[in-house]
Amino acid sequence: MRDKILAILEKNARIDPKDLASLIGEQEADVRREIEAMEEEGIICGYHTMVNWDKTDNEKADAFIEVKVTPQRGVGFDQIAERIWQYPEVTSIFLISGNFDFAVFIQGKSMREVAMFVSEKLSTIDGVLSTSTQFILKRYKDHGTVIEAPKKDERIAIS
Amino acid sequence: MRDPLNSFIESIPPSGIRKFFDIVSEMKDAISLGVGEPDFDTPWHVREEGIYSLEKGKTFYTSNAGLKELRTEISAFMKRHYGLSYNPNDEVLVTVGGSEAIDLCFRAMLEKGDEVIIPEPCFVSYKPCAILAGATPVTIPLKEENHFKLTPEELLEHITDRTKLLFLSYPNNPTGAVMEKEDLEKIAKIVIEKDLFVLSDEIYSELSYTGKPHVSIASLPGMWERTVVVNGFSKAFAMTGWRLGYACGPERILHQMLKIHQFAIMCAPTTAQYAAVEAMRNGDDDIAEMREAYNQRRRYLLDTFQEMGVPCFPAQGAFYLFPCIKKFGMSSEEFATKLLEQQKVAVVPGSAFGDSGEGFLRISYAYSLKDLKKAMERIRLFTDSLTAEKN
């Protein structure tokens, strides 16, 4: 039951538990209980709204930053990662394989703000060797969702 | 001027679905639960193969029976999914949708005076196609109490000396009914005893929610040689617009079907055939994913109808429910028309699928949950108003 709940919630966090229960053929009370349990256990870590800020007056600047670091004895990458994720400007951070170590996603009010953050905060952290900032120009698809206007139903109404 | 028309063709009534379609298409902002095709796009990897084939200039006819590569994949698919063995060389024929395959089969097998048994409610094209082939359709009105399965008693009652072919379409459009192995075994026994043939339209075979794999009647002992199985890509792979289906059966019958196909059609669309090869090879996961989505919506609608107090038998296939609206004391056409006028929800009256569909509605769940919720809310308002009127 958990896998089914998660598969649906991952696509639609706002679904009514009653509807969810109906979709997977379970009792509403059981579904609610499982969801709560998974929240407790940290399997469900949060619920977010995907916002297309471009459609509002409130502009945002997003950047993806490649960060190279020197891992520290005993704690490896984790301690540096923690120093980075503490900043509220950091929306995501991943340790990755390949040419650099961390992929860090930053959101700020403007490109300037993001650039300042990188040069003043991020690159001055102990252990950070280098950063390379890539500004995101357009979001096409995010978290499995295509950002542009939803498609119209082109099917003939009765067939 | 002389009458340009064939009076026999003129005498065939137009589709009952069509009539309702004309009303709906006049109306703005109506929500439709009337479609008979998936809401999913064809999986991207399948579309991409179609595009590649065009880029590579594969724009010529294929052999009449279809690309050898595709027939081989169809043969493998039939084996893998239903345990059926067909030789890709002469026991598989690629057609323009399942519809063409049905037409070919009727024309190749039936002649004047032959009776073909067609259980109803069923899709609108079978009876006219049988008539066009010169045969006499004999319909069996199926019952909700039997979950719209064909029973051996009903079949026996309708067999005469002239009966040649039994038409089956399970999982069924419009009822969503499924015939399981033990149901089919009883039918097969009679078919063999009475020396009949079966045309089995299994276009919804991948959309069965019984938890067990679909069983084709052709896979039962003694039935392979008596059965033409029709299937296609439209429903399982969300490929309706590609117009691609196929027939599998004994060479003796397929050979004659191929002849008609050759003269009337030449071959199925080449681009669609290349895309279909990819669908057959790497599409099993797509099917499973879409099946799960349909099944979820099916459960949701069944629960919602139950809450509304509208009886609906628990259909286990295709993407339709067939709720019973007899308690509201009006014909299904009247109900559907009023529902459309008052709440702007389009459904298809069950009577469009044969007299035994009277008193029912066909509700398609090939829609997003969001659309279904909106539509069901409106249906609830409508049925509540009917109940209030009565009291």
Coordinates of C-alpha atoms in Angstrom, one line a residue:
Chain A
M1 CA 0.0 0.0 0.0
R2 CA 2.9 2.4 0.8
D3 CA 4.3 2.3 -2.7
K4 CA 0.9 3.0 -4.2
I5 CA 0.3 5.9 -1.8
L6 CA 3.7 7.4 -2.6
A7 CA 3.4 7.0 -6.3
I8 CA 0.2 9.1 -6.2
L9 CA 1.3 11.6 -3.6
E10 CA 4.5 12.3 -5.5
K11 CA 2.5 13.5 -8.4
N12 CA -0.4 15.1 -6.5
A13 CA 0.4 16.1 -2.9
R14 CA -2.9 17.8 -2.5
I15 CA -5.1 14.8 -3.2
D16 CA -7.9 14.2 -0.7
P17 CA -7.0 11.0 1.4
K18 CA -10.5 9.8 0.7
D19 CA -10.0 10.0 -3.0
L20 CA -6.5 8.4 -2.6
A21 CA -8.0 5.5 -0.7
S22 CA -10.6 5.1 -3.4
L23 CA -8.1 5.0 -6.2
I24 CA -6.0 2.3 -4.6
G25 CA -8.9 0.3 -3.2
E26 CA -8.1 0.8 0.5
Q27 CA -9.9 2.3 3.5
E28 CA -9.5 6.0 4.1
A29 CA -8.5 5.5 7.8
D30 CA -5.7 3.1 6.8
V31 CA -4.4 5.5 4.2
R32 CA -4.4 8.4 6.6
R33 CA -2.6 6.2 9.1
E34 CA 0.1 5.1 6.6
I35 CA 0.6 8.7 5.5
E36 CA 1.1 9.8 9.0
A37 CA 3.5 6.9 9.7
M38 CA 5.5 7.7 6.6
E39 CA 5.7 11.4 7.7
E40 CA 7.0 10.2 11.1
E41 CA 9.5 7.9 9.6
G42 CA 10.8 10.6 7.3
I43 CA 9.8 8.7 4.1
I44 CA 7.6 11.6 3.3
C45 CA 9.9 14.5 3.8
G46 CA 7.7 17.4 2.8
Y47 CA 5.0 18.8 0.5
H48 CA 5.7 21.6 -1.9
T49 CA 3.9 23.7 -4.4
M50 CA 5.5 24.1 -7.8
V51 CA 5.3 27.7 -8.7
N52 CA 6.0 29.2 -12.0
W53 CA 7.3 32.6 -10.7
D54 CA 7.7 33.8 -14.3
K55 CA 4.0 34.2 -14.5
T56 CA 3.9 36.5 -11.5
D57 CA 5.3 40.0 -10.9
N58 CA 7.7 38.5 -8.4
E59 CA 10.9 37.7 -10.4
K60 CA 13.3 35.1 -9.2
A61 CA 16.8 34.2 -10.4
D62 CA 17.8 30.5 -10.3
A63 CA 21.3 29.2 -10.7
F64 CA 23.0 25.9 -10.7
I65 CA 26.5 25.9 -9.2
E66 CA 29.2 23.4 -9.6
V67 CA 31.3 23.3 -6.4
K68 CA 34.6 21.6 -6.0
V69 CA 35.8 21.0 -2.4
T70 CA 38.5 19.3 -0.4
P71 CA 36.8 16.5 1.6
Q72 CA 37.8 16.6 5.3
R73 CA 39.3 13.7 7.2
G74 CA 36.7 11.8 9.2
V75 CA 33.6 13.6 8.0
G76 CA 34.2 13.5 4.2
F77 CA 31.9 15.7 2.3
D78 CA 29.0 15.8 4.8
Q79 CA 30.3 18.6 6.9
I80 CA 30.9 21.0 4.0
A81 CA 27.5 20.1 2.6
E82 CA 25.9 21.0 5.9
R83 CA 27.7 24.4 5.9
I84 CA 26.3 25.0 2.4
W85 CA 22.7 23.8 3.0
Q86 CA 22.3 26.0 6.1
Y87 CA 21.9 29.0 3.8
P88 CA 18.2 29.6 3.0
E89 CA 19.2 30.7 -0.6
V90 CA 20.2 27.0 -1.3
T91 CA 17.2 25.2 -2.5
S92 CA 18.9 21.9 -3.3
I93 CA 22.3 20.4 -2.9
F94 CA 23.5 17.0 -4.2
L95 CA 26.8 15.2 -3.9
I96 CA 27.6 13.9 -7.3
S97 CA 30.1 11.8 -9.2
G98 CA 32.2 13.3 -12.0
N99 CA 34.2 16.5 -12.5
F100 CA 33.0 18.3 -9.5
D101 CA 31.6 17.4 -6.1
F102 CA 28.4 19.3 -5.3
A103 CA 25.6 20.4 -7.5
V104 CA 24.0 23.4 -5.6
F105 CA 20.8 25.1 -6.7
I106 CA 20.3 28.6 -5.5
Q107 CA 17.3 30.9 -5.7
G108 CA 17.6 34.6 -5.3
K109 CA 15.7 37.8 -6.1
S110 CA 18.1 38.7 -8.9
M111 CA 21.1 37.5 -10.8
R112 CA 23.2 40.0 -8.9
E113 CA 22.0 38.7 -5.6
V114 CA 22.8 35.1 -6.5
A115 CA 26.2 36.1 -7.8
M116 CA 27.0 38.0 -4.6
F117 CA 25.9 35.0 -2.6
V118 CA 28.3 32.8 -4.5
S119 CA 31.2 35.0 -4.3
E120 CA 30.7 36.2 -0.7
K121 CA 29.3 33.2 1.0
L122 CA 29.7 30.0 -0.9
S123 CA 33.2 30.4 -2.2
T124 CA 34.6 31.6 1.1
I125 CA 33.5 28.4 3.0
D126 CA 36.5 26.4 4.3
G127 CA 37.2 23.5 2.0
V128 CA 35.5 25.0 -1.1
L129 CA 38.1 25.0 -3.9
S130 CA 36.2 26.5 -6.8
T131 CA 32.7 27.3 -8.0
S132 CA 31.2 27.7 -11.4
T133 CA 27.8 29.4 -11.7
Q134 CA 25.2 28.6 -14.3
F135 CA 22.1 30.7 -14.4
I136 CA 18.9 29.0 -15.3
L137 CA 17.3 30.8 -18.2
K138 CA 14.1 28.8 -18.7
R139 CA 12.5 25.9 -16.9
Y140 CA 10.9 23.5 -19.3
K141 CA 10.1 20.6 -17.0
D142 CA 10.6 20.3 -13.3
H143 CA 9.8 17.4 -10.9
G144 CA 8.2 15.5 -13.8
T145 CA 5.9 18.4 -14.6
V146 CA 6.0 20.3 -17.9
I147 CA 5.9 24.0 -17.1
E148 CA 4.2 25.4 -20.2
A149 CA 0.4 25.7 -20.4
P150 CA -1.4 22.4 -20.1
K151 CA -2.5 20.6 -23.3
K152 CA -6.0 20.8 -24.5
D153 CA -8.1 17.7 -24.9
E154 CA -8.1 17.3 -28.7
R155 CA -10.1 14.1 -28.7
I156 CA -13.6 14.1 -30.3
A157 CA -16.2 14.4 -27.5
I158 CA -18.0 11.2 -28.3
S159 CA -16.4 8.1 -29.9
Chain B
M1 CA -31.1 12.2 -62.5
R2 CA -31.0 8.6 -61.5
D3 CA -30.7 7.6 -57.8
P4 CA -27.0 7.5 -57.3
L5 CA -27.3 5.3 -54.2
N6 CA -27.3 1.7 -53.2
S7 CA -30.7 1.3 -51.5
F8 CA -29.3 -1.5 -49.3
I9 CA -26.6 0.9 -47.8
E10 CA -29.2 3.6 -47.5
S11 CA -31.4 1.3 -45.3
I12 CA -28.6 0.9 -42.7
P13 CA -29.2 3.4 -39.8
P14 CA -26.3 5.7 -38.8
S15 CA -24.5 5.0 -35.5
G16 CA -26.3 5.9 -32.3
I17 CA -23.1 7.4 -31.0
R18 CA -23.0 9.8 -33.9
K19 CA -26.4 11.2 -33.1
F20 CA -25.3 12.1 -29.6
F21 CA -22.0 13.5 -30.8
D22 CA -23.9 16.0 -33.0
I23 CA -25.7 17.4 -29.9
V24 CA -22.5 17.5 -27.8
S25 CA -20.4 19.2 -30.5
E26 CA -23.0 22.1 -30.6
M27 CA -22.5 22.8 -26.9
K28 CA -19.7 24.9 -25.5
D29 CA -17.9 24.2 -22.2
A30 CA -19.5 20.7 -21.8
I31 CA -17.5 18.1 -20.0
S32 CA -17.5 14.9 -21.9
L33 CA -17.2 11.4 -20.5
G34 CA -18.0 10.1 -23.9
V35 CA -14.7 9.3 -25.5
G36 CA -13.7 5.8 -26.6
E37 CA -10.0 6.4 -26.6
P38 CA -7.2 6.8 -24.1
D39 CA -6.3 10.2 -22.6
F40 CA -2.6 9.3 -22.7
D41 CA -0.3 10.4 -25.5
T42 CA 1.4 7.6 -27.4
P43 CA 4.5 6.8 -25.4
W44 CA 7.3 9.0 -26.6
H45 CA 9.7 6.2 -27.5
V46 CA 7.0 4.9 -29.8
R47 CA 6.3 8.3 -31.4
E48 CA 10.0 8.8 -31.9
E49 CA 10.4 5.6 -33.9
G50 CA 7.6 6.8 -36.2
I51 CA 9.5 10.1 -36.6
Y52 CA 12.8 8.3 -37.3
S53 CA 11.2 6.2 -39.9
L54 CA 10.0 9.3 -41.7
E55 CA 13.5 10.9 -41.4
K56 CA 15.0 7.8 -42.9
G57 CA 12.5 8.1 -45.8
K58 CA 10.6 4.9 -45.0
T59 CA 7.6 6.2 -46.9
F60 CA 6.8 3.4 -49.2
Y61 CA 4.1 0.6 -49.2
T62 CA 4.9 -2.4 -47.0
S63 CA 3.9 -5.9 -48.0
N64 CA 0.1 -6.3 -48.0
A65 CA 0.2 -8.3 -44.8
G66 CA 2.3 -5.7 -43.1
L67 CA 6.1 -5.4 -42.3
K68 CA 7.6 -8.8 -41.7
E69 CA 9.3 -7.3 -38.6
L70 CA 6.0 -6.2 -37.2
R71 CA 4.3 -9.5 -37.8
T72 CA 7.2 -11.2 -36.1
E73 CA 6.8 -8.9 -33.1
I74 CA 3.0 -9.4 -33.0
S75 CA 3.5 -13.1 -33.1
A76 CA 5.9 -12.9 -30.1
F77 CA 3.5 -10.6 -28.3
M78 CA 0.6 -13.0 -28.7
K79 CA 2.8 -15.8 -27.4
R80 CA 4.2 -13.8 -24.4
H81 CA 0.9 -12.3 -23.3
Y82 CA -1.7 -14.9 -24.2
G83 CA 0.2 -18.1 -24.9
L84 CA -1.0 -18.1 -28.5
S85 CA 1.1 -19.3 -31.4
Y86 CA 0.8 -17.7 -34.8
N87 CA 3.2 -18.0 -37.7
P88 CA 4.2 -14.5 -38.7
N89 CA 4.3 -15.5 -42.3
D90 CA 0.7 -16.4 -42.9
E91 CA -1.2 -16.3 -39.7
V92 CA -0.8 -12.6 -38.9
L93 CA -2.3 -9.7 -40.9
V94 CA -1.7 -6.1 -40.1
T95 CA -4.8 -3.9 -40.7
V96 CA -6.0 -0.3 -40.5
G97 CA -7.2 -0.5 -36.9
G98 CA -9.1 -3.5 -35.4
S99 CA -12.2 -2.2 -37.2
E100 CA -10.8 -3.2 -40.6
A101 CA -9.8 -6.6 -39.4
I102 CA -13.4 -7.2 -38.2
D103 CA -14.8 -6.1 -41.5
L104 CA -12.4 -8.3 -43.4
C105 CA -13.2 -11.3 -41.3
F106 CA -17.0 -10.9 -41.7
R107 CA -16.6 -10.5 -45.5
A108 CA -14.2 -13.4 -45.8
M109 CA -16.3 -15.8 -43.7
L110 CA -19.9 -14.9 -44.1
E111 CA -22.4 -15.0 -47.0
K112 CA -26.0 -14.5 -47.6
G113 CA -28.1 -16.5 -45.2
D114 CA -25.4 -17.0 -42.7
E115 CA -26.2 -15.9 -39.2
V116 CA -23.7 -14.3 -36.9
I117 CA -24.4 -14.1 -33.3
I118 CA -23.6 -10.7 -31.7
P119 CA -24.1 -10.3 -28.0
E120 CA -25.3 -6.8 -27.0
P121 CA -24.6 -4.2 -25.7
C122 CA -21.6 -4.0 -27.9
F123 CA -19.7 -1.4 -29.9
V124 CA -21.8 0.1 -32.7
S125 CA -20.0 -1.2 -35.8
Y126 CA -20.4 -4.9 -35.5
K127 CA -24.0 -5.3 -36.6
P128 CA -23.7 -2.9 -39.6
C129 CA -20.5 -4.6 -40.7
A130 CA -22.2 -8.0 -40.6
I131 CA -25.1 -6.7 -42.6
L132 CA -22.7 -5.1 -45.1
A133 CA -21.1 -8.5 -45.5
G134 CA -24.5 -9.9 -46.4
A135 CA -25.0 -11.9 -43.3
T136 CA -27.9 -11.8 -40.8
P137 CA -26.9 -10.6 -37.3
V138 CA -28.6 -12.3 -34.5
T139 CA -28.2 -10.3 -31.3
I140 CA -28.3 -11.7 -27.8
P141 CA -29.4 -9.2 -25.1
L142 CA -27.0 -9.7 -22.3
K143 CA -28.1 -9.2 -18.7
E144 CA -26.6 -7.1 -16.0
E145 CA -27.4 -9.8 -13.4
N146 CA -24.8 -12.0 -15.3
H147 CA -22.4 -9.0 -15.3
F148 CA -23.0 -8.8 -19.1
K149 CA -21.2 -12.1 -19.7
L150 CA -22.5 -14.4 -22.4
T151 CA -23.9 -17.5 -20.7
P152 CA -24.1 -20.9 -22.4
E153 CA -27.9 -21.0 -22.1
E154 CA -28.2 -17.6 -23.9
L155 CA -25.9 -18.8 -26.6
L156 CA -27.7 -22.2 -27.1
E157 CA -31.1 -20.4 -27.3
H158 CA -29.9 -18.3 -30.3
I159 CA -28.1 -21.0 -32.4
T160 CA -30.0 -22.1 -35.5
D161 CA -29.0 -24.3 -38.5
R162 CA -27.7 -21.2 -40.2
T163 CA -25.5 -19.9 -37.4
K164 CA -21.9 -19.8 -38.5
L165 CA -20.0 -17.3 -36.5
L166 CA -20.1 -16.1 -32.9
F167 CA -18.8 -12.6 -32.3
L168 CA -17.2 -12.0 -28.9
S169 CA -15.8 -8.7 -27.6
Y170 CA -14.3 -8.9 -24.1
P171 CA -13.2 -6.9 -22.3
N172 CA -16.3 -5.1 -23.6
N173 CA -17.1 -1.7 -24.8
P174 CA -19.5 -0.3 -23.5
T175 CA -20.1 -2.5 -20.4
G176 CA -16.5 -3.1 -19.2
A177 CA -17.4 -6.7 -18.7
V178 CA -14.7 -9.4 -18.8
M179 CA -15.1 -13.1 -19.6
E180 CA -12.7 -15.2 -17.6
K181 CA -11.3 -18.6 -18.5
E182 CA -14.1 -20.6 -16.9
D183 CA -16.7 -18.5 -18.6
L184 CA -15.1 -18.9 -22.0
E185 CA -14.7 -22.7 -21.5
K186 CA -18.4 -23.2 -21.4
I187 CA -18.9 -21.1 -24.5
A188 CA -16.0 -22.9 -26.3
K189 CA -17.7 -26.3 -25.6
I190 CA -20.8 -25.2 -27.4
V191 CA -18.9 -23.6 -30.3
I192 CA -17.1 -26.9 -30.9
E193 CA -20.2 -29.1 -30.5
K194 CA -22.2 -26.9 -32.9
D195 CA -19.3 -26.5 -35.3
L196 CA -19.2 -22.7 -35.2
F197 CA -16.4 -20.2 -35.6
V198 CA -15.5 -17.3 -33.4
L199 CA -14.4 -13.8 -34.2
S200 CA -13.0 -12.4 -31.0
D201 CA -12.4 -8.7 -30.8
E202 CA -9.8 -8.4 -28.0
I203 CA -8.8 -4.8 -28.5
Y204 CA -9.1 -4.1 -24.8
S205 CA -7.2 -7.3 -23.8
E206 CA -4.5 -5.4 -22.0
L207 CA -7.0 -3.4 -20.0
S208 CA -8.3 -6.0 -17.6
Y209 CA -8.4 -5.4 -13.9
T210 CA -9.2 -8.9 -12.6
G211 CA -5.6 -9.3 -11.4
K212 CA -5.2 -12.2 -13.8
P213 CA -3.9 -12.0 -17.3
H214 CA -6.5 -11.8 -20.1
V215 CA -7.5 -15.2 -21.6
S216 CA -8.2 -15.4 -25.3
I217 CA -10.8 -18.0 -26.3
A218 CA -8.4 -19.0 -29.0
S219 CA -6.1 -20.4 -26.4
L220 CA -8.7 -23.0 -25.2
P221 CA -8.3 -26.6 -26.5
G222 CA -9.8 -27.0 -29.9
M223 CA -10.5 -23.3 -30.4
W224 CA -7.3 -22.1 -32.2
E225 CA -8.5 -23.5 -35.5
R226 CA -11.9 -22.0 -35.1
T227 CA -11.0 -18.5 -34.0
V228 CA -9.9 -15.3 -35.6
V229 CA -8.5 -13.0 -32.9
V230 CA -8.6 -9.2 -33.6
N231 CA -6.4 -6.9 -31.6
G232 CA -4.6 -3.6 -32.2
F233 CA -2.5 -0.8 -30.8
S234 CA -5.2 1.8 -30.2
K235 CA -6.2 1.0 -26.6
A236 CA -3.2 -0.8 -25.1
F237 CA -0.6 1.7 -26.5
A238 CA -2.8 4.8 -26.7
M239 CA -2.3 4.8 -30.5
T240 CA -5.8 5.4 -31.8
G241 CA -4.9 8.0 -34.4
W242 CA -2.2 5.8 -35.9
R243 CA -4.9 3.4 -37.2
L244 CA -3.2 0.1 -36.7
G245 CA -4.6 -3.2 -35.7
Y246 CA -4.2 -6.9 -36.6
A247 CA -5.9 -10.2 -37.1
C248 CA -4.4 -13.6 -36.1
G249 CA -5.9 -16.9 -37.1
P250 CA -5.7 -19.9 -39.3
E251 CA -4.0 -19.4 -42.6
R252 CA -7.1 -20.6 -44.5
I253 CA -9.2 -17.7 -43.3
L254 CA -6.4 -15.1 -43.1
H255 CA -5.5 -15.8 -46.7
Q256 CA -8.9 -14.7 -47.9
M257 CA -8.9 -11.7 -45.6
L258 CA -5.6 -10.7 -47.0
K259 CA -7.1 -10.8 -50.5
I260 CA -9.8 -8.2 -49.6
H261 CA -7.3 -6.1 -47.7
Q262 CA -5.0 -6.2 -50.7
F263 CA -7.6 -4.9 -53.0
A264 CA -9.3 -2.4 -50.7
I265 CA -6.5 -1.0 -48.6
M266 CA -3.2 -2.2 -50.0
C267 CA -1.4 -2.0 -46.7
A268 CA -1.6 -0.4 -43.3
P269 CA 0.2 3.0 -42.9
T270 CA 4.0 2.4 -43.0
T271 CA 4.9 5.0 -40.4
A272 CA 2.5 3.5 -37.9
Q273 CA 3.9 0.1 -38.6
Y274 CA 7.4 1.2 -37.7
A275 CA 6.2 2.8 -34.5
A276 CA 4.3 -0.3 -33.6
V277 CA 7.4 -2.5 -33.8
E278 CA 8.8 -0.4 -31.0
A279 CA 5.6 -0.5 -29.1
M280 CA 5.6 -4.4 -29.2
R281 CA 9.3 -4.6 -28.3
N282 CA 9.5 -2.2 -25.5
G283 CA 6.0 -1.2 -24.6
D284 CA 5.1 -3.7 -21.8
D285 CA 5.9 -1.2 -19.1
D286 CA 3.9 1.5 -20.7
I287 CA 0.9 -0.8 -20.8
A288 CA 1.3 -1.7 -17.1
E289 CA 1.5 2.0 -16.1
M290 CA -1.6 3.0 -18.0
R291 CA -3.5 0.0 -16.8
E292 CA -2.8 1.0 -13.2
A293 CA -4.0 4.5 -13.9
Y294 CA -7.2 3.3 -15.4
N295 CA -7.8 0.9 -12.6
Q296 CA -7.4 3.6 -10.0
R297 CA -10.0 5.8 -11.8
R298 CA -12.3 2.8 -12.2
R299 CA -12.2 2.2 -8.4
Y300 CA -12.8 5.9 -7.8
L301 CA -15.8 6.0 -10.1
L302 CA -17.3 2.8 -8.6
D303 CA -17.0 4.3 -5.1
T304 CA -18.5 7.6 -6.3
F305 CA -21.5 6.0 -8.0
Q306 CA -22.1 3.9 -4.9
E307 CA -22.1 7.1 -2.7
M308 CA -24.5 8.7 -5.1
G309 CA -26.8 5.7 -4.9
V310 CA -26.6 4.9 -8.6
P311 CA -26.1 1.1 -9.0
C312 CA -23.2 0.2 -11.2
F313 CA -21.9 -3.4 -11.7
P314 CA -18.2 -3.7 -10.9
A315 CA -16.8 -3.8 -14.4
Q316 CA -13.3 -5.2 -14.7
G317 CA -12.1 -4.2 -18.1
A318 CA -11.7 -1.6 -20.8
F319 CA -12.2 2.0 -19.6
Y320 CA -15.9 2.2 -19.2
L321 CA -18.5 1.8 -16.5
F322 CA -22.1 1.1 -17.2
P323 CA -24.2 2.5 -14.4
C324 CA -27.9 1.6 -14.3
I325 CA -30.3 4.6 -14.3
K326 CA -33.6 2.7 -14.4
K327 CA -34.6 3.9 -11.0
F328 CA -35.0 7.5 -12.4
G329 CA -37.8 6.4 -14.6
M330 CA -36.6 7.7 -17.9
S331 CA -34.9 6.3 -21.0
S332 CA -31.1 6.4 -21.2
E333 CA -31.3 8.8 -24.1
E334 CA -33.6 11.1 -22.1
F335 CA -31.4 10.9 -19.1
A336 CA -28.2 11.7 -21.1
T337 CA -29.9 14.6 -23.0
K338 CA -31.1 16.2 -19.7
L339 CA -27.8 15.6 -18.0
L340 CA -26.2 17.4 -20.9
E341 CA -28.7 20.3 -21.0
Q342 CA -28.8 20.8 -17.2
Q343 CA -25.2 20.0 -16.1
K344 CA -23.3 20.0 -19.4
V345 CA -21.9 16.5 -18.9
A346 CA -21.9 14.3 -22.0
V347 CA -22.2 10.6 -21.6
V348 CA -23.4 8.0 -24.1
P349 CA -26.8 6.5 -23.6
G350 CA -26.6 2.7 -23.2
S351 CA -29.3 2.3 -25.9
A352 CA -26.7 3.4 -28.5
F353 CA -25.1 0.0 -28.0
G354 CA -28.2 -2.1 -28.5
D355 CA -31.7 -2.4 -27.0
S356 CA -30.3 -4.3 -24.0
G357 CA -28.3 -1.2 -23.2
E358 CA -31.5 0.7 -22.4
G359 CA -31.5 1.9 -18.9
F360 CA -27.8 2.3 -18.7
L361 CA -25.1 4.9 -19.5
R362 CA -21.7 4.4 -20.8
I363 CA -19.2 6.4 -18.7
S364 CA -15.6 6.6 -20.0
Y365 CA -12.8 7.0 -17.5
A366 CA -10.2 7.8 -20.0
Y367 CA -9.9 11.2 -18.3
S368 CA -7.7 12.7 -15.6
L369 CA -8.9 12.4 -12.0
K370 CA -9.5 16.1 -12.0
D371 CA -11.9 16.0 -14.9
L372 CA -13.6 12.9 -13.5
K373 CA -14.2 14.6 -10.1
K374 CA -15.6 17.7 -11.8
A375 CA -17.9 15.6 -14.0
M376 CA -19.1 13.3 -11.2
E377 CA -19.9 16.4 -9.0
R378 CA -22.2 17.6 -11.8
I379 CA -23.8 14.2 -12.2
R380 CA -24.4 14.1 -8.5
L381 CA -26.2 17.5 -8.7
F382 CA -28.3 16.2 -11.5
T383 CA -29.3 12.9 -9.8
D384 CA -30.0 14.8 -6.6
S385 CA -32.3 17.1 -8.4
L386 CA -34.1 14.1 -10.0
T387 CA -34.5 12.5 -6.6
A388 CA -35.8 15.7 -5.1
E389 CA -38.3 16.1 -7.9
K390 CA -39.7 12.7 -7.3
N391 CA -40.2 13.2 -3.5

